[in-house]
Amino acid sequence: MSLLWCELVHTRTGIERDVVLEVRDGRIADVRPDTPVPPPGAEVRRGLTLPGFANAHSHAFHRVLRGRTQAGSGTFWTWREMMYSAAARLDPDTYLALARAVYAEMALAGITSVGEFHYLHHAPDGKAYADPNAMGLALIEAARQAGIRITLLDTCYLTGGIGQPLTGTQLRFDDRDAETWAARVDALKDDEQVRIGAAVHSVRAVPAAQIPVVASWAAGRGAPLHAHVSEQPAENASSVEAYGATPVGVFADAGALDRRFIAVHATHLTDRDIAALGGSGAGVCLCPTTERDLADGIGPAGELARAGVPLSLGTDSQAVIDMFEEARAVELDERLRTGTRGHFTTAALLSHATVLGQAALGWHDAGRIEKGGLADLVTVGLDSVRLAGTVPRLAAESAVFAATGADVTHVMVAGRTIVEDGRHTLVDDVPRELAASIGALVE
Amino acid sequence: MSLLWCELVHTRTGIERDVVLEVRDGRIADVRPDTPVPPPGAEVRRGLTLPGFANAHSHAFHRVLRGRTQAGSGTFWTWREMMYSAAARLDPDTYLALARAVYAEMALAGITSVGEFHYLHHAPDGKAYADPNAMGLALIEAARQAGIRITLLDTCYLTGGIGQPLTGTQLRFDDRDAETWAARVDALKDDEQVRIGAAVHSVRAVPAAQIPVVASWAAGRGAPLHAHVSEQPAENASSVEAYGATPVGVFADAGALDRRFIAVHATHLTDRDIAALGGSGAGVCLCPTTERDLADGIGPAGELARAGVPLSLGTDSQAVIDMFEEARAVELDERLRTGTRGHFTTAALLSHATVLGQAALGWHDAGRIEKGGLADLVTVGLDSVRLAGTVPRLAAESAVFAATGADVTHVMVAGRTIVEDGRHTLVDDVPRELAASIGALVE
């Protein structure tokens, strides 16, 4: 059993002060606000303590592209070519080294659970590794070494566009068919900090007739099922041309829309798509910093929320890794799109980054600071120049609208402190590991 | 004479490596790239050294609102009410204390010149202080103490809407008429780190017939003339109703559009406005983080650039103080608006933050690292987790698209180091001064 004393805590009912948290067996055993004097032996956490962040959509290896894709112009599709060229060089060892550093960067930014949308399964010639899950296991090991939870969203990726064969680097993604994908993924097991989930890359990459196989695997495991949905107008056009239905329509027809389904991006939706998502219990994972970077556009966050769709957030392409930036972008982009303020409360924006994101990754006991919840916590210092002057009752507003990942001082996962005073306790020099692992893959 | 050795320097022609900068009398006396060994006595600057940033549009006292205006919903106009309530409590002493802390925060973020759009001239009852420039002089003193240059854009503010009297806090802004404004401002003098400029608050606040008086004062001094222009559609509607012209049209009719004129925001422009600005030499100052926050909308940055309008950047309401965020937002918001990438090169985005911003504030020798230029420099560390893995030839791309103000390690103004290893050398504890000066003004 360990004790934390937190100056300010964001709970379901608002900001509590002087809170003692009792942590036992990786869970919050008790929450005692209004305890002005820290009890003996308690670790003191100044600033604002929040539930740990869930990064519900990550491609770890895209971290190598940061900065590099900004020279000259280009489109989503030319960006994708550069991303493939980095992917071509990864093997289980280099993937482990890179992902360990990237997940440590996430930990430093307050992320306690990552949803890794993983499709780089096989060797460069398309052949399976000796263990056909070697690449996925490297990601799981990377998360373990970085101290965070992972939901490995093992991704079915069969075609290079509707009716098109896979080519080049895409051969690494290929499981031939959904049954073979399912047989491979069956060998992967959950543990205390690991969840295995399923993903359909997109309607571009999995024939509509194969989607029910993936969906039924996920249903059988009670696992999350994620898919890229309507990120680009071209994707919608090819879906309608091939199937007479939007991507959401294709997933609906496949019986995939339910409360374990997460549509990632959902930028270009019809009113009917929004209604279908809202009626099904499915969620949407927004990735605002990536959607800005790739010129995807601003998705209908307000309409989705009004339709009852739970929203979560992902850093996706790792243009930056900063859940504060993702959280505020949902509101700020909505302001730009509509010309009005006040669409989402700060509590709602935080719920996207915490409880709803954790649920999207299958962590149903995480994301709230309350008795019985997983002891996954992030503390934000309020004494940087960005946050100085914060008034306690509006500490969450200040953090969501003005903090960056650099303001995170402490992170706990399952009762273990993995970030202390802004330093990772398990990965000694995160910048050096990032530089080394990136330098090994790209010029 | 002092020597700096910089690992990487952003110059007009790109990234130079291993650069010796000779600094004499506040200027860059020599630039010698490709000098791998730092000469004896040289200060070593690892990372990327850029010209100092110009924050071309600031309202220092809005810093008290950070976080506080995010509770609940609201509009631009309710936000303005909260801003007025903070303004009502300022006097020359509290203004100096607050602005000193805010300008020190700016220095820590790499800002070497601030353009302060200043209209809080008089005592709460509207009477002049013993020195009628007491409030402006407090701002100049604050910049001096924080070590940065200031262009005091002394603002004429006469009406509370077209044809409406000033009321409440607005009485503090009132100079009765433009001639009285000019007589007051005449007493303010330039010095080595101070420029006096003029501003017309907006067409809402200065009758069209009075604008030529302000414009001609600015012309006589060779000083910049700034104005809020078309931030909100309601402003355009009232301008067209009263004058039969858009705000740009009103300024054009007043003879104010020339190369010393800066239209701030310019969010809602007609094609004719853009052509008028482009043909006149006038510039536009974008304030993207404020325009997001206030739901102003995304301005036509691409069209303005194509019309030949020089763009500059401002932190305006201090929602955040981060010129990297402002710089990248110009490109990223344009991507969201158009659905395509690659509108502005990194060099162009940096020019907005540096040379064009400095020129907008009347500092024509600042903003480039070249022989004869003012020795105003900012160095960005490349060893944080956000920037680790940066490749030297793309260091500017990485900084513009992924850095935050927290990555700034060193800042020099006129040859004097004011930030060293991320600490302000003149203001000992900036967060504490921010907290104290803000706490004295708002709950």
Tab-separated table of N, CA, C and O in Angstrom, chain A residues 55-133:
chain	number	residue	atom	x	y	z
A	55	ASN	N	-3.981	7.328	-25.170
A	55	ASN	CA	-3.692	7.702	-26.558
A	55	ASN	C	-4.298	6.612	-27.422
A	55	ASN	O	-3.685	5.572	-27.651
A	56	ALA	N	-5.517	6.859	-27.909
A	56	ALA	CA	-6.319	5.767	-28.459
A	56	ALA	C	-5.984	5.429	-29.906
A	56	ALA	O	-6.539	4.474	-30.461
A	57	HIS	N	-5.075	6.180	-30.513
A	57	HIS	CA	-4.689	5.849	-31.899
A	57	HIS	C	-3.255	6.262	-32.144
A	57	HIS	O	-2.946	7.446	-32.266
A	58	SER	N	-2.382	5.285	-32.228
A	58	SER	CA	-0.952	5.537	-32.411
A	58	SER	C	-0.396	4.648	-33.508
A	58	SER	O	-0.745	3.465	-33.602
A	59	HIS	N	0.460	5.231	-34.346
A	59	HIS	CA	1.366	4.445	-35.187
A	59	HIS	C	2.766	4.830	-34.712
A	59	HIS	O	3.295	5.867	-35.120
A	60	ALA	N	3.354	4.014	-33.848
A	60	ALA	CA	4.605	4.411	-33.187
A	60	ALA	C	5.677	4.824	-34.193
A	60	ALA	O	6.370	5.823	-33.997
A	61	PHE	N	5.787	4.070	-35.293
A	61	PHE	CA	6.937	4.324	-36.176
A	61	PHE	C	6.814	5.626	-36.957
A	61	PHE	O	7.810	6.112	-37.504
A	62	HIS	N	5.629	6.213	-37.023
A	62	HIS	CA	5.508	7.510	-37.699
A	62	HIS	C	6.333	8.596	-37.010
A	62	HIS	O	6.576	9.650	-37.591
A	63	ARG	N	6.763	8.325	-35.784
A	63	ARG	CA	7.586	9.308	-35.069
A	63	ARG	C	8.824	9.698	-35.873
A	63	ARG	O	9.336	10.801	-35.732
A	64	VAL	N	9.320	8.794	-36.699
A	64	VAL	CA	10.531	9.113	-37.492
A	64	VAL	C	10.251	10.208	-38.511
A	64	VAL	O	11.187	10.826	-39.028
A	65	LEU	N	8.988	10.450	-38.839
A	65	LEU	CA	8.661	11.437	-39.883
A	65	LEU	C	8.569	12.861	-39.345
A	65	LEU	O	8.522	13.813	-40.119
A	66	ARG	N	8.533	13.012	-38.006
A	66	ARG	CA	8.323	14.355	-37.446
A	66	ARG	C	9.329	15.356	-38.033
A	66	ARG	O	10.523	15.096	-38.015
A	67	GLY	N	8.835	16.474	-38.539
A	67	GLY	CA	9.713	17.476	-39.151
A	67	GLY	C	10.080	17.121	-40.577
A	67	GLY	O	10.093	17.986	-41.445
A	68	ARG	N	10.330	15.825	-40.841
A	68	ARG	CA	10.858	15.437	-42.151
A	68	ARG	C	9.838	15.553	-43.274
A	68	ARG	O	10.217	15.671	-44.436
A	69	THR	N	8.562	15.497	-42.944
A	69	THR	CA	7.545	15.576	-44.000
A	69	THR	C	7.073	17.010	-44.235
A	69	THR	O	6.137	17.239	-44.979
A	70	GLN	N	7.747	17.964	-43.591
A	70	GLN	CA	7.289	19.354	-43.712
A	70	GLN	C	8.084	20.124	-44.761
A	70	GLN	O	7.769	21.281	-45.046
A	71	ALA	N	9.128	19.520	-45.324
A	71	ALA	CA	9.896	20.210	-46.365
A	71	ALA	C	9.122	20.125	-47.672
A	71	ALA	O	8.656	19.057	-48.046
A	72	GLY	N	8.985	21.236	-48.344
A	72	GLY	CA	8.231	21.255	-49.600
A	72	GLY	C	6.743	21.065	-49.344
A	72	GLY	O	6.274	21.138	-48.213
A	73	SER	N	5.965	20.806	-50.398
A	73	SER	CA	4.524	20.638	-50.207
A	73	SER	C	4.194	19.159	-50.248
A	73	SER	O	4.951	18.327	-49.800
A	74	GLY	N	3.075	18.781	-50.771
A	74	GLY	CA	2.711	17.366	-50.795
A	74	GLY	C	1.294	17.175	-50.319
A	74	GLY	O	0.646	18.120	-49.858
A	75	THR	N	0.812	15.943	-50.429
A	75	THR	CA	-0.554	15.615	-50.059
A	75	THR	C	-0.519	14.497	-49.033
A	75	THR	O	0.551	13.981	-48.698
A	76	PHE	N	-1.666	14.088	-48.561
A	76	PHE	CA	-1.774	12.899	-47.714
A	76	PHE	C	-1.076	11.724	-48.395
A	76	PHE	O	-0.393	10.926	-47.761
A	77	TRP	N	-1.226	11.636	-49.704
A	77	TRP	CA	-0.748	10.451	-50.415
A	77	TRP	C	0.770	10.475	-50.597
A	77	TRP	O	1.418	9.432	-50.520
A	78	THR	N	1.382	11.653	-50.827
A	78	THR	CA	2.853	11.711	-50.888
A	78	THR	C	3.430	11.511	-49.485
A	78	THR	O	4.478	10.898	-49.324
A	79	TRP	N	2.737	12.007	-48.454
A	79	TRP	CA	3.147	11.752	-47.074
A	79	TRP	C	3.188	10.246	-46.839
A	79	TRP	O	4.116	9.720	-46.226
A	80	ARG	N	2.189	9.532	-47.371
A	80	ARG	CA	2.106	8.097	-47.164
A	80	ARG	C	3.303	7.376	-47.788
A	80	ARG	O	3.815	6.403	-47.231
A	81	GLU	N	3.785	7.872	-48.933
A	81	GLU	CA	4.959	7.257	-49.566
A	81	GLU	C	6.179	7.347	-48.648
A	81	GLU	O	6.944	6.413	-48.497
A	82	MET	N	6.364	8.524	-48.018
A	82	MET	CA	7.509	8.707	-47.119
A	82	MET	C	7.370	7.795	-45.891
A	82	MET	O	8.353	7.226	-45.414
A	83	MET	N	6.142	7.644	-45.425
A	83	MET	CA	5.872	6.781	-44.280
A	83	MET	C	6.206	5.326	-44.634
A	83	MET	O	6.846	4.610	-43.852
A	84	TYR	N	5.861	4.898	-45.845
A	84	TYR	CA	6.156	3.532	-46.275
A	84	TYR	C	7.659	3.296	-46.344
A	84	TYR	O	8.153	2.213	-46.010
A	85	SER	N	8.390	4.315	-46.787
A	85	SER	CA	9.830	4.126	-46.924
A	85	SER	C	10.492	3.915	-45.553
A	85	SER	O	11.414	3.116	-45.412
A	86	ALA	N	9.982	4.607	-44.517
A	86	ALA	CA	10.486	4.357	-43.160
A	86	ALA	C	10.078	2.958	-42.702
A	86	ALA	O	10.876	2.218	-42.115
A	87	ALA	N	8.843	2.573	-42.995
A	87	ALA	CA	8.329	1.263	-42.559
A	87	ALA	C	9.156	0.129	-43.145
A	87	ALA	O	9.349	-0.909	-42.508
A	88	ALA	N	9.663	0.334	-44.356
A	88	ALA	CA	10.370	-0.743	-45.056
A	88	ALA	C	11.603	-1.197	-44.289
A	88	ALA	O	12.085	-2.316	-44.458
A	89	ARG	N	12.161	-0.318	-43.452
A	89	ARG	CA	13.428	-0.640	-42.796
A	89	ARG	C	13.296	-1.278	-41.412
A	89	ARG	O	14.307	-1.573	-40.776
A	90	LEU	N	12.075	-1.428	-40.932
A	90	LEU	CA	11.918	-1.918	-39.561
A	90	LEU	C	11.987	-3.437	-39.479
A	90	LEU	O	11.468	-4.143	-40.346
A	91	ASP	N	12.605	-3.949	-38.420
A	91	ASP	CA	12.536	-5.366	-38.077
A	91	ASP	C	12.199	-5.447	-36.582
A	91	ASP	O	12.110	-4.401	-35.921
A	92	PRO	N	12.008	-6.638	-36.041
A	92	PRO	CA	11.562	-6.692	-34.636
A	92	PRO	C	12.507	-5.977	-33.669
A	92	PRO	O	12.039	-5.345	-32.706
A	93	ASP	N	13.807	-6.015	-33.914
A	93	ASP	CA	14.738	-5.353	-32.985
A	93	ASP	C	14.676	-3.827	-33.095
A	93	ASP	O	14.631	-3.124	-32.085
A	94	THR	N	14.710	-3.318	-34.331
A	94	THR	CA	14.676	-1.855	-34.481
A	94	THR	C	13.300	-1.307	-34.096
A	94	THR	O	13.190	-0.189	-33.594
A	95	TYR	N	12.268	-2.132	-34.318
A	95	TYR	CA	10.914	-1.702	-33.940
A	95	TYR	C	10.809	-1.589	-32.418
A	95	TYR	O	10.239	-0.631	-31.884
A	96	LEU	N	11.375	-2.568	-31.721
A	96	LEU	CA	11.368	-2.520	-30.256
A	96	LEU	C	12.105	-1.270	-29.758
A	96	LEU	O	11.598	-0.533	-28.901
A	97	ALA	N	13.276	-1.012	-30.304
A	97	ALA	CA	14.070	0.134	-29.841
A	97	ALA	C	13.330	1.454	-30.097
A	97	ALA	O	13.269	2.330	-29.223
A	98	LEU	N	12.748	1.578	-31.294
A	98	LEU	CA	12.033	2.805	-31.628
A	98	LEU	C	10.779	2.955	-30.768
A	98	LEU	O	10.531	4.014	-30.174
A	99	ALA	N	9.984	1.903	-30.680
A	99	ALA	CA	8.711	1.998	-29.954
A	99	ALA	C	8.943	2.218	-28.462
A	99	ALA	O	8.191	2.955	-27.814
A	100	ARG	N	9.993	1.620	-27.919
A	100	ARG	CA	10.322	1.845	-26.505
A	100	ARG	C	10.561	3.338	-26.267
A	100	ARG	O	10.067	3.919	-25.292
A	101	ALA	N	11.327	3.969	-27.161
A	101	ALA	CA	11.614	5.395	-27.007
A	101	ALA	C	10.354	6.241	-27.208
A	101	ALA	O	10.101	7.208	-26.471
A	102	VAL	N	9.540	5.865	-28.191
A	102	VAL	CA	8.313	6.634	-28.468
A	102	VAL	C	7.320	6.477	-27.310
A	102	VAL	O	6.703	7.458	-26.874
A	103	TYR	N	7.189	5.278	-26.787
A	103	TYR	CA	6.272	5.079	-25.664
A	103	TYR	C	6.805	5.777	-24.409
A	103	TYR	O	6.021	6.229	-23.561
A	104	ALA	N	8.114	5.860	-24.271
A	104	ALA	CA	8.667	6.624	-23.149
A	104	ALA	C	8.362	8.117	-23.333
A	104	ALA	O	8.038	8.811	-22.359
A	105	GLU	N	8.443	8.603	-24.577
A	105	GLU	CA	8.034	9.994	-24.842
A	105	GLU	C	6.563	10.178	-24.463
A	105	GLU	O	6.184	11.191	-23.861
A	106	MET	N	5.733	9.195	-24.809
A	106	MET	CA	4.309	9.276	-24.437
A	106	MET	C	4.147	9.320	-22.919
A	106	MET	O	3.352	10.112	-22.395
A	107	ALA	N	4.886	8.465	-22.218
A	107	ALA	CA	4.793	8.445	-20.751
A	107	ALA	C	5.137	9.822	-20.187
A	107	ALA	O	4.436	10.339	-19.302
A	108	LEU	N	6.189	10.440	-20.715
A	108	LEU	CA	6.592	11.769	-20.228
A	108	LEU	C	5.497	12.802	-20.475
A	108	LEU	O	5.429	13.819	-19.793
A	109	ALA	N	4.642	12.556	-21.472
A	109	ALA	CA	3.537	13.473	-21.784
A	109	ALA	C	2.250	13.086	-21.060
A	109	ALA	O	1.195	13.655	-21.328
A	110	GLY	N	2.334	12.106	-20.152
A	110	GLY	CA	1.169	11.768	-19.330
A	110	GLY	C	0.304	10.645	-19.866
A	110	GLY	O	-0.771	10.375	-19.329
A	111	ILE	N	0.762	9.988	-20.919
A	111	ILE	CA	-0.019	8.896	-21.525
A	111	ILE	C	0.267	7.604	-20.758
A	111	ILE	O	1.424	7.198	-20.640
A	112	THR	N	-0.792	6.975	-20.254
A	112	THR	CA	-0.622	5.739	-19.479
A	112	THR	C	-1.110	4.516	-20.242
A	112	THR	O	-0.808	3.398	-19.834
A	113	SER	N	-1.885	4.732	-21.312
A	113	SER	CA	-2.325	3.614	-22.168
A	113	SER	C	-2.192	4.053	-23.620
A	113	SER	O	-2.637	5.149	-23.980
A	114	VAL	N	-1.629	3.175	-24.431
A	114	VAL	CA	-1.548	3.481	-25.858
A	114	VAL	C	-2.331	2.428	-26.638
A	114	VAL	O	-2.287	1.239	-26.306
A	115	GLY	N	-3.046	2.876	-27.660
A	115	GLY	CA	-3.681	1.965	-28.607
A	115	GLY	C	-2.854	1.962	-29.874
A	115	GLY	O	-2.834	2.945	-30.602
A	116	GLU	N	-2.132	0.885	-30.076
A	116	GLU	CA	-1.219	0.838	-31.224
A	116	GLU	C	-1.910	0.133	-32.388
A	116	GLU	O	-2.210	-1.069	-32.315
A	117	PHE	N	-2.140	0.870	-33.424
A	117	PHE	CA	-2.839	0.386	-34.621
A	117	PHE	C	-1.757	-0.235	-35.505
A	117	PHE	O	-1.058	0.457	-36.243
A	118	HIS	N	-1.635	-1.537	-35.406
A	118	HIS	CA	-0.418	-2.235	-35.849
A	118	HIS	C	-0.659	-3.115	-37.076
A	118	HIS	O	-1.423	-4.081	-37.016
A	119	TYR	N	-0.008	-2.766	-38.190
A	119	TYR	CA	-0.185	-3.587	-39.399
A	119	TYR	C	1.133	-3.980	-40.050
A	119	TYR	O	1.145	-4.567	-41.124
A	120	LEU	N	2.259	-3.666	-39.395
A	120	LEU	CA	3.563	-4.000	-39.980
A	120	LEU	C	3.970	-5.390	-39.474
A	120	LEU	O	4.865	-5.533	-38.645
A	121	HIS	N	3.276	-6.409	-39.992
A	121	HIS	CA	3.351	-7.733	-39.379
A	121	HIS	C	4.545	-8.573	-39.827
A	121	HIS	O	5.139	-9.272	-39.022
A	122	HIS	N	4.870	-8.506	-41.107
A	122	HIS	CA	5.738	-9.539	-41.682
A	122	HIS	C	7.054	-8.961	-42.191
A	122	HIS	O	7.254	-7.744	-42.201
A	123	ALA	N	7.952	-9.869	-42.608
A	123	ALA	CA	9.254	-9.446	-43.114
A	123	ALA	C	9.080	-8.686	-44.437
A	123	ALA	O	8.015	-8.756	-45.060
A	124	PRO	N	10.122	-7.947	-44.851
A	124	PRO	CA	9.988	-7.123	-46.056
A	124	PRO	C	9.543	-7.881	-47.307
A	124	PRO	O	8.882	-7.306	-48.160
A	125	ASP	N	9.845	-9.156	-47.418
A	125	ASP	CA	9.385	-9.894	-48.599
A	125	ASP	C	7.965	-10.445	-48.424
A	125	ASP	O	7.467	-11.163	-49.284
A	126	GLY	N	7.339	-10.112	-47.293
A	126	GLY	CA	5.969	-10.567	-47.068
A	126	GLY	C	5.895	-11.883	-46.328
A	126	GLY	O	4.799	-12.320	-45.948
A	127	LYS	N	7.042	-12.535	-46.125
A	127	LYS	CA	7.028	-13.824	-45.404
A	127	LYS	C	6.877	-13.592	-43.903
A	127	LYS	O	7.372	-12.598	-43.360
A	128	ALA	N	6.230	-14.537	-43.249
A	128	ALA	CA	6.075	-14.445	-41.793
A	128	ALA	C	7.436	-14.608	-41.121
A	128	ALA	O	8.296	-15.343	-41.610
A	129	TYR	N	7.623	-13.893	-40.012
A	129	TYR	CA	8.788	-14.158	-39.161
A	129	TYR	C	8.600	-15.528	-38.498
A	129	TYR	O	7.489	-16.090	-38.510
A	130	ALA	N	9.695	-16.056	-37.927
A	130	ALA	CA	9.636	-17.375	-37.270
A	130	ALA	C	8.460	-17.404	-36.288
A	130	ALA	O	7.657	-18.336	-36.285
A	131	ASP	N	8.362	-16.372	-35.452
A	131	ASP	CA	7.108	-16.145	-34.736
A	131	ASP	C	6.316	-15.130	-35.556
A	131	ASP	O	6.746	-13.976	-35.679
A	132	PRO	N	5.196	-15.515	-36.119
A	132	PRO	CA	4.470	-14.580	-37.006
A	132	PRO	C	3.966	-13.330	-36.280
A	132	PRO	O	3.574	-12.358	-36.922
A	133	ASN	N	4.005	-13.323	-34.947
A	133	ASN	CA	3.639	-12.130	-34.169
A	133	ASN	C	4.862	-11.378	-33.651
A	133	ASN	O	4.739	-10.558	-32.730
